[in-house]
Short mmCIF file of C-alpha atoms and ligand atoms in Angstrom, two decimals:
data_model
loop_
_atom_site.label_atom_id
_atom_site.label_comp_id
_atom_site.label_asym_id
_atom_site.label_seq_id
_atom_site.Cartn_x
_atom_site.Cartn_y
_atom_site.Cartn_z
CA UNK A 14 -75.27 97.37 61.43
CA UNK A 15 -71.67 96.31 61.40
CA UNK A 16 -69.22 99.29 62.13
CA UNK A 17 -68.03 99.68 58.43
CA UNK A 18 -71.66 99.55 57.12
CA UNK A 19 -72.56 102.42 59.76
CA UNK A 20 -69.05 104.28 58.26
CA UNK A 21 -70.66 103.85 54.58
CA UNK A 22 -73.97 104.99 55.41
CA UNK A 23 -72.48 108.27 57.63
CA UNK A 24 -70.58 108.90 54.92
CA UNK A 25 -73.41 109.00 52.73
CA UNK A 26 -75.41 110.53 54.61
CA UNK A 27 -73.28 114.03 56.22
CA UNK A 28 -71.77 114.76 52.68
CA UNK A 29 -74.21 113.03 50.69
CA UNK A 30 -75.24 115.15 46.90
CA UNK A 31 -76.62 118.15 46.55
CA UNK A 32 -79.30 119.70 47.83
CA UNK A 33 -82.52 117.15 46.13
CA UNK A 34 -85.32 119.52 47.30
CA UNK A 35 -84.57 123.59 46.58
CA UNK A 36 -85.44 125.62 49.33
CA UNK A 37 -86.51 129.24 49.69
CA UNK A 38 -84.08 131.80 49.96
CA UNK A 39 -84.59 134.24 52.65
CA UNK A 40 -83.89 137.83 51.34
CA UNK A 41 -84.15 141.39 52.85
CA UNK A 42 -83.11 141.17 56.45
CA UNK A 43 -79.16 141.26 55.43
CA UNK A 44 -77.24 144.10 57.74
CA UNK A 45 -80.17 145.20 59.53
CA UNK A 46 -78.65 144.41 63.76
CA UNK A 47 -81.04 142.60 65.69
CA UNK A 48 -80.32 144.31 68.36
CA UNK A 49 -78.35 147.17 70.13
CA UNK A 50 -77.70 146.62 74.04
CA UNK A 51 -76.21 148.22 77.07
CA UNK A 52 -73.86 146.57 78.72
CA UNK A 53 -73.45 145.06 80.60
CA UNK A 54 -74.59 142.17 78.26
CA UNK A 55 -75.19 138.52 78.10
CA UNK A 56 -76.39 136.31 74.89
CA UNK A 57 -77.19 132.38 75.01
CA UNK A 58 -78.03 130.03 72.32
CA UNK A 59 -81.74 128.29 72.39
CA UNK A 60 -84.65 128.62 75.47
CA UNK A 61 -82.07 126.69 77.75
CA UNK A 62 -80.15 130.42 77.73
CA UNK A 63 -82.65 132.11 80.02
CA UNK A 64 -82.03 130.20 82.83
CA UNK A 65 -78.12 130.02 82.30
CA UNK A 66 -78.34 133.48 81.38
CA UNK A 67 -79.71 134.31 84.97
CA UNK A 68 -76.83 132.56 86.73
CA UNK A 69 -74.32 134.37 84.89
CA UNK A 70 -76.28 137.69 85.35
CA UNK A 71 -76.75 137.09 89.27
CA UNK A 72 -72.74 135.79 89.05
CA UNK A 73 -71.70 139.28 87.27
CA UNK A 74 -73.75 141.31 89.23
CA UNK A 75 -72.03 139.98 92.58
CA UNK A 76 -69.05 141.31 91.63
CA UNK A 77 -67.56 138.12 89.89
CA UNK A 78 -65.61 138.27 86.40
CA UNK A 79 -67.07 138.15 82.85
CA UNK A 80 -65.21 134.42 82.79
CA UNK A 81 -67.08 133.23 86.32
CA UNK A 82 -70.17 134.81 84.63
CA UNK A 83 -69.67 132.38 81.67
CA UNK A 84 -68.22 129.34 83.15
CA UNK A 85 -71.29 129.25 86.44
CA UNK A 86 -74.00 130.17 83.62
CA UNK A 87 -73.44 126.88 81.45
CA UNK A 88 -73.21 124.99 84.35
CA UNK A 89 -76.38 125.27 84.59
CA UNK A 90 -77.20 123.70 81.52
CA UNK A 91 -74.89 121.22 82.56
CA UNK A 92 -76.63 119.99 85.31
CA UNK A 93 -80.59 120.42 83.57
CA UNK A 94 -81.63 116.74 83.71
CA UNK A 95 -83.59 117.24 81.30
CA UNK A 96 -81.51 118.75 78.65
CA UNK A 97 -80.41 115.98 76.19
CA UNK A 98 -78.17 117.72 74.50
CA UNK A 99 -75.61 119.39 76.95
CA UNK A 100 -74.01 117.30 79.87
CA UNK A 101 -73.86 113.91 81.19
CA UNK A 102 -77.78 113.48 80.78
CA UNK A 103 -77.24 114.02 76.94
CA UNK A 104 -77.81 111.54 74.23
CA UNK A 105 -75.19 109.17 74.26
CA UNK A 106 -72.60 107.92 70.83
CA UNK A 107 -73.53 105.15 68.70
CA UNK A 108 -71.91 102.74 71.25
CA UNK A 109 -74.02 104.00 74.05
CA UNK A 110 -71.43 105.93 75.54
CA UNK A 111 -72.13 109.88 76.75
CA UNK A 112 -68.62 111.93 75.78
CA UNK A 113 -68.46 115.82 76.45
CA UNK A 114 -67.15 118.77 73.92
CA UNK A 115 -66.72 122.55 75.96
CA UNK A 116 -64.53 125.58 75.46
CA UNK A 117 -63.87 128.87 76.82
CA UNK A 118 -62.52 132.18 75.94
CA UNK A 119 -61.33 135.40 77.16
CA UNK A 120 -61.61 138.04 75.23
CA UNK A 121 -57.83 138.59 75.87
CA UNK A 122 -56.95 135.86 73.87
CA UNK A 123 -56.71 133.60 76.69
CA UNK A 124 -58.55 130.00 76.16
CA UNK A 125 -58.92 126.47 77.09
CA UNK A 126 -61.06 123.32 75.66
CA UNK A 127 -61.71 119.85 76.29
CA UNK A 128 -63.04 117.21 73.97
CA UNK A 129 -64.14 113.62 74.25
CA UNK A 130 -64.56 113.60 77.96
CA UNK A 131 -66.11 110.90 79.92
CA UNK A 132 -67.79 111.24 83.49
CA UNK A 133 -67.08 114.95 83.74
CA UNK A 134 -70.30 116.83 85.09
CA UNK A 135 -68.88 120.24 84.14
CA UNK A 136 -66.30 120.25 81.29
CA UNK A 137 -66.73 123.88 81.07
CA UNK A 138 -65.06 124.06 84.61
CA UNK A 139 -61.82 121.11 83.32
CA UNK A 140 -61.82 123.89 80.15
CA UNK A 141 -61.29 126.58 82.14
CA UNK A 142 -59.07 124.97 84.43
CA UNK A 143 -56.71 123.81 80.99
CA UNK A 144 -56.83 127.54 80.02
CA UNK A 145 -55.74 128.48 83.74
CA UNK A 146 -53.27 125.65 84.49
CA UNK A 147 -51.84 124.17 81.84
CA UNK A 148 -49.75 125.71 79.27
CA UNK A 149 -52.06 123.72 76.37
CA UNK A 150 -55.44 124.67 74.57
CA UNK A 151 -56.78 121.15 74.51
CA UNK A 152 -56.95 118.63 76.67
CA UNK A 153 -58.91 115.13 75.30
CA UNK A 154 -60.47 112.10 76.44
CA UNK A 155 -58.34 109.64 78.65
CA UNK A 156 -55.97 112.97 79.19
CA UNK A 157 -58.63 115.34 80.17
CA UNK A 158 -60.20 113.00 82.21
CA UNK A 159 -57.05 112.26 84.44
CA UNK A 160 -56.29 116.32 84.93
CA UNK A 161 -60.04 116.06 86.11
CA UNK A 162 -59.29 113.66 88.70
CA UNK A 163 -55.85 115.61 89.59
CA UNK A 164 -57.72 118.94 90.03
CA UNK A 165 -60.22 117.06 92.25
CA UNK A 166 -63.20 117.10 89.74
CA UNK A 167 -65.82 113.65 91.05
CA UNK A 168 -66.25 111.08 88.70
CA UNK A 169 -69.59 110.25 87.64
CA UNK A 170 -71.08 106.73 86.74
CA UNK A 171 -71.40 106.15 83.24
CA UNK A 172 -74.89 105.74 83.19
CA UNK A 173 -77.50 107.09 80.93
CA UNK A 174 -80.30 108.94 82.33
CA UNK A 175 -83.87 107.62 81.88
CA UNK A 176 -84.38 110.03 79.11
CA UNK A 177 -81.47 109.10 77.28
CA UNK A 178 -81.59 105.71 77.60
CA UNK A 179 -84.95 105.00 75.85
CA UNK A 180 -83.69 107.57 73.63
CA UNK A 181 -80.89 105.15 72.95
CA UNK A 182 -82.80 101.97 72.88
CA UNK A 183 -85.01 103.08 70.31
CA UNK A 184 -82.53 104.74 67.88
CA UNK A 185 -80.73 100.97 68.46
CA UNK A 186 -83.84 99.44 66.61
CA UNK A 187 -82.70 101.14 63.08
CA UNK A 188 -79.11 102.21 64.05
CA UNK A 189 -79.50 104.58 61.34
CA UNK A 190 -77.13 107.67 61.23
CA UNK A 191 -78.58 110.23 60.78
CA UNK A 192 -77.26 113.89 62.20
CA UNK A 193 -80.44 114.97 64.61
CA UNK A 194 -79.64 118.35 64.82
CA UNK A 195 -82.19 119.82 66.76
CA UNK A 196 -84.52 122.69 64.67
CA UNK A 197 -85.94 124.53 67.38
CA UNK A 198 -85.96 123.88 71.00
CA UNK A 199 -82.49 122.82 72.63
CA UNK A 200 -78.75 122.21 71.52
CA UNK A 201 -75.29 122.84 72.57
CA UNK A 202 -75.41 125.96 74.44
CA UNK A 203 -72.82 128.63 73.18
CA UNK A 204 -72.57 131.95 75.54
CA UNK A 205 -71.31 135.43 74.98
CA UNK A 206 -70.99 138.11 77.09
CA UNK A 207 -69.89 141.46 77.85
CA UNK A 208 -69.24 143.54 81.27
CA UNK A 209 -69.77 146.99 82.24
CA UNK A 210 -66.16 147.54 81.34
CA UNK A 211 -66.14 146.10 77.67
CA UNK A 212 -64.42 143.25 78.72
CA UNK A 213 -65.79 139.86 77.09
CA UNK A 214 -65.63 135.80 77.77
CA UNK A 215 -67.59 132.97 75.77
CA UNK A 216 -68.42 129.48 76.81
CA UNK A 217 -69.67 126.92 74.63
CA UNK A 218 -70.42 122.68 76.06
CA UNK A 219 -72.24 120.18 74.42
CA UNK A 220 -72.94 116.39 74.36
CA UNK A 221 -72.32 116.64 70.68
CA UNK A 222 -74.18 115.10 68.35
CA UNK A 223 -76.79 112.23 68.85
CA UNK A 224 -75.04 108.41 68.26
CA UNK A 225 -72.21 110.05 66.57
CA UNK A 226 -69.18 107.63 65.92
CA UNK A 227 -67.01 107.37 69.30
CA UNK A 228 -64.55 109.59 69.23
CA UNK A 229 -66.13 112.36 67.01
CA UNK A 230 -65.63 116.23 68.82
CA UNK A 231 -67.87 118.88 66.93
CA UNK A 232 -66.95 122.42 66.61
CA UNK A 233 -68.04 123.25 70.20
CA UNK A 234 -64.43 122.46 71.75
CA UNK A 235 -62.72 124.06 68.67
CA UNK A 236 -61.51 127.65 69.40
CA UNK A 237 -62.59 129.25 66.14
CA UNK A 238 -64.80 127.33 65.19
CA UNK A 239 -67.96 126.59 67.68
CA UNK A 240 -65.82 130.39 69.93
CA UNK A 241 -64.47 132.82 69.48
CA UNK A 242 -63.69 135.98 71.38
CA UNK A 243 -61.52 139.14 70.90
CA UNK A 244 -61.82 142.32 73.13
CA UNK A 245 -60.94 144.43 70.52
CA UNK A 246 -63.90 143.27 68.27
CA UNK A 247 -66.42 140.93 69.91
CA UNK A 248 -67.22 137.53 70.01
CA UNK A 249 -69.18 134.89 68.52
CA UNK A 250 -70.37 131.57 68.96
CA UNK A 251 -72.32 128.32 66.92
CA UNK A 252 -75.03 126.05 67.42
CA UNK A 253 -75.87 123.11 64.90
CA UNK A 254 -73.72 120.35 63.14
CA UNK A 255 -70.63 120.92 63.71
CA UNK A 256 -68.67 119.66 60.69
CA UNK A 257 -70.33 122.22 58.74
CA UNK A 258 -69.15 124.87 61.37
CA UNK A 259 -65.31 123.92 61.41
CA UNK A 260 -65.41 123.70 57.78
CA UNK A 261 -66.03 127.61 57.82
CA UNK A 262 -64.05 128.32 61.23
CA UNK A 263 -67.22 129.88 61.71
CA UNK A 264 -66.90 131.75 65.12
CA UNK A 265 -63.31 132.94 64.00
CA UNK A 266 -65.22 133.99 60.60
CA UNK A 267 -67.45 136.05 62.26
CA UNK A 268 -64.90 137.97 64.57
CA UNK A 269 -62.87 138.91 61.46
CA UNK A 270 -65.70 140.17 59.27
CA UNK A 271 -66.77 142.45 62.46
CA UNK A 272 -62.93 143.80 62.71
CA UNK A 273 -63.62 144.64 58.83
CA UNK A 274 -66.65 146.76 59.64
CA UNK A 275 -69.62 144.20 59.38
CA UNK A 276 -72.17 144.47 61.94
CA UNK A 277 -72.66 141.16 64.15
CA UNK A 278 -75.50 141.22 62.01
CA UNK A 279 -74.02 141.12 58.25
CA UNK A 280 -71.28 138.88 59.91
CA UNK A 281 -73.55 136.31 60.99
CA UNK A 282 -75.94 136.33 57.78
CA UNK A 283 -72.49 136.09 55.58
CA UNK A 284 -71.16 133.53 57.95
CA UNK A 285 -74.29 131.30 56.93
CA UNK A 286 -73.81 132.34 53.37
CA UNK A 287 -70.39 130.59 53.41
CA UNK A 288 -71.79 127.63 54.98
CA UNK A 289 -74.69 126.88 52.85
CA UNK A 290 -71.99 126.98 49.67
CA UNK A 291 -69.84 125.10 51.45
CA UNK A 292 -71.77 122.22 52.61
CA UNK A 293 -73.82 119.91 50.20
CA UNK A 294 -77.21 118.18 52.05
CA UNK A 295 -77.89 121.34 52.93
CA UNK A 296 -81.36 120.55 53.65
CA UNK A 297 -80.36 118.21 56.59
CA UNK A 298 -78.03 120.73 58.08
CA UNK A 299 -79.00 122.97 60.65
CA UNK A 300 -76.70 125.45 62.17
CA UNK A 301 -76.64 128.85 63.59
CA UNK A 302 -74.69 131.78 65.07
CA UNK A 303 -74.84 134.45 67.51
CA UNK A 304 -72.37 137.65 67.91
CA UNK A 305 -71.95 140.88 69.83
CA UNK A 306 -69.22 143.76 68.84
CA UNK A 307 -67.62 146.12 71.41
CA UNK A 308 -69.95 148.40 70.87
CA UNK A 309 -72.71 146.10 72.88
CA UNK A 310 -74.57 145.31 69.24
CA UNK A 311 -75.60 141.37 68.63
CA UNK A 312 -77.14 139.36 66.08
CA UNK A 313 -77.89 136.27 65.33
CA UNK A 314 -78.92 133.94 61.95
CA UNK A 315 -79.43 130.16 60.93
CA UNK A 316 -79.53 128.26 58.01
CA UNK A 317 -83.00 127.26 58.85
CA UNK A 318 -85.59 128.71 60.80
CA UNK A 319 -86.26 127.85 64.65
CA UNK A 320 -83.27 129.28 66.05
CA UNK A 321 -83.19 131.56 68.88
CA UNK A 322 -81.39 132.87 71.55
CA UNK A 323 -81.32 134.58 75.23
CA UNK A 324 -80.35 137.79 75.85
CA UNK A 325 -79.87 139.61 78.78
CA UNK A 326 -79.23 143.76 79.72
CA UNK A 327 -79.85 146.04 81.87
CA UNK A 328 -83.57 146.07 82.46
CA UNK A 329 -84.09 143.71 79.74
CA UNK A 330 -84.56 139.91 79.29
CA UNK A 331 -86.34 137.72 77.03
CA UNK A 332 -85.99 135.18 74.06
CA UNK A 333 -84.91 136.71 70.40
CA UNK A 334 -85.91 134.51 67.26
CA UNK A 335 -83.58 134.91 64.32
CA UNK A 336 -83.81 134.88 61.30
CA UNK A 337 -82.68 132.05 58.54
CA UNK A 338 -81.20 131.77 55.06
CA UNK A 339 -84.20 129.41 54.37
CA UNK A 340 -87.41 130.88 54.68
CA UNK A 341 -90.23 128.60 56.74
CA UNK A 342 -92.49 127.01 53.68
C1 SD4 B 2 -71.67 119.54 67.72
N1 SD4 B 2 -72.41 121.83 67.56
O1 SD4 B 2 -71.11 118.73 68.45
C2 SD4 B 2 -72.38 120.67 68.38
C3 SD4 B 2 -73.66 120.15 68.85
C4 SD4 B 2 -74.88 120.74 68.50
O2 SD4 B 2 -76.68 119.32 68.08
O3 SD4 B 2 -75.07 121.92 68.39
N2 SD4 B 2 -75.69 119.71 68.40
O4 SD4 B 2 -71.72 119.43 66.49
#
């Protein structure tokens, strides 16, 4: 397909009409928490959080900060060859080309992001280091990849893992755009956490979306949008397509519903509200969020079902399903 035909059809396709097939609207669970924790406490988006959840736990419990607990805990992910949707082992863009989105947060206001990075095996450490080192927010492509090679980061080969690769070979057949957001089973990783002391840190790093245009950054590297974190409040972070998320500043969103009173509960289920209206092709779009307040509460909700998320306390671990503004047929 020639580049401009590929521009028509994504066009087309992310903000295509209306919803054509009405879906089921979930009703009843609105406000009730998922969950109440101790702290400290540490949520991750999708099955890939219980092993990056582990890491950070191990990482906190060793003495290390609520930011080290974040950062080494999505490294993980990072580095899980088999993950095709976070790191340099993720699906590549339409031109075959792997390019990294990652952000992270104190919950002192304090944050750093990189977008469109090439050969960068951890661009949640380069985001940290921008938050630590630089006096910007953002550092992109060509840019954030030479303040990777000043700070000593390796450069990997651009090539696509096995995995990927076929991936890539087949979706070449059709070159149909289409945005394969993953239902249930892996995505960008968003994490949230929370020391014994109240203090809080997110982290959030993604391969983005499947043959996306080159150049496109989701919501992941966008502080409000795919993070956000406030000590006084709590945090939040997103999962899912993320055009639909920075439409809503969803993350931010959340955070400021919880200041006005809203459980991470309500603020997550009204976050999605917001997005459904917000969004047309609704039926293609799958997104979700996860939140803890101060006071060690946390929920979580989607627009469809199949999201879940890690979570783990003191004395407790273990995968939480949530639950969706569409209802499973
Ligand atoms: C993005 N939210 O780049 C991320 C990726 C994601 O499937 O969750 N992808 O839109």
């Amino acid at each position: 397909m020639t580049m401009l035909g590929r521009r028509k059809f994504l066009i087309k396709t992310v903000i295509g009409a209306g919803a054509a097939f009405p879906l089921a609207i979930a009703e009843g669970s609105f406000g009730k928490p998922v969950g109440k924790g101790s702290m400290p406490l540490i949520l991750s988006t999708w099955d890939h959080g219980m092993a990056a959840n582990e890491r950070a736990w191990e990482v906190l419990n060793s003495g290390k900060s609520i930011v080290d607990a974040v950062e080494e805990g999505v490294k993980v992910t990072e580095n899980d060859l088999d993950n095709l949707s976070v790191g340099l082992q993720g699906l590549p863009d339409r031109e075959g080309i792997t390019t990294l989105d990652a952000s992270i947060m104190r919950g002192d206001g304090a944050c750093g992001a990189v977008a469109f990075v090439r050969q960068v095996k951890h661009p949640i450490s380069l985001a940290r280091l921008v938050m630590e080192k630089t006096p910007h927010v953002m550092l992109v492509g060509e840019g954030a990849r030479q303040f990777a090679l000043a700070e000593g980061f390796p450069m990997e080969q651009e090539v696509l893992s096995e995995k990927a690769e076929r991936a890539y070979q087949n979706w070449k057949k059709t070159s149909e755009y289409k945005p394969v957001i993953n239902i249930e089973n892996h995505d960008t990783i968003g994490m949230i956490g929370m020391d014994a002391n109240g203090k809080m840190a997110g982290s959030c790093t993604t391969s983005g979306l499947a043959y996306k245009m080159h150049g496109r950054v989701g919501d992941s590297p966008i502080i409000g949008a795919g993070l956000f974190v406030d000590d006084e409040v709590g945090a939040a972070t997103a999962t899912g397509l993320g055009e639909s998320i920075i439409r809503i500043s969803g993350s931010f969103l959340i955070v400021e519903l919880m200041r006005q009173g809203r459980s991470p509960q309500e603020a997550c289920e009204e976050a999605v509200r917001r997005l459904v209206a917000k969004n047309s092709n609704i039926e293609n779009i799958q997104a979700g969020f996860l939140a803890l307040n101060k006071d060690g509460e946390f929920g979580a909700y989607a627009v469809h079902p199949g999201f879940n998320f890690a979570r783990h306390a003191l004395g407790e671990r273990g995968m939480v399903n949530s639950g969706s503004h569409f209802k499973r047929k």
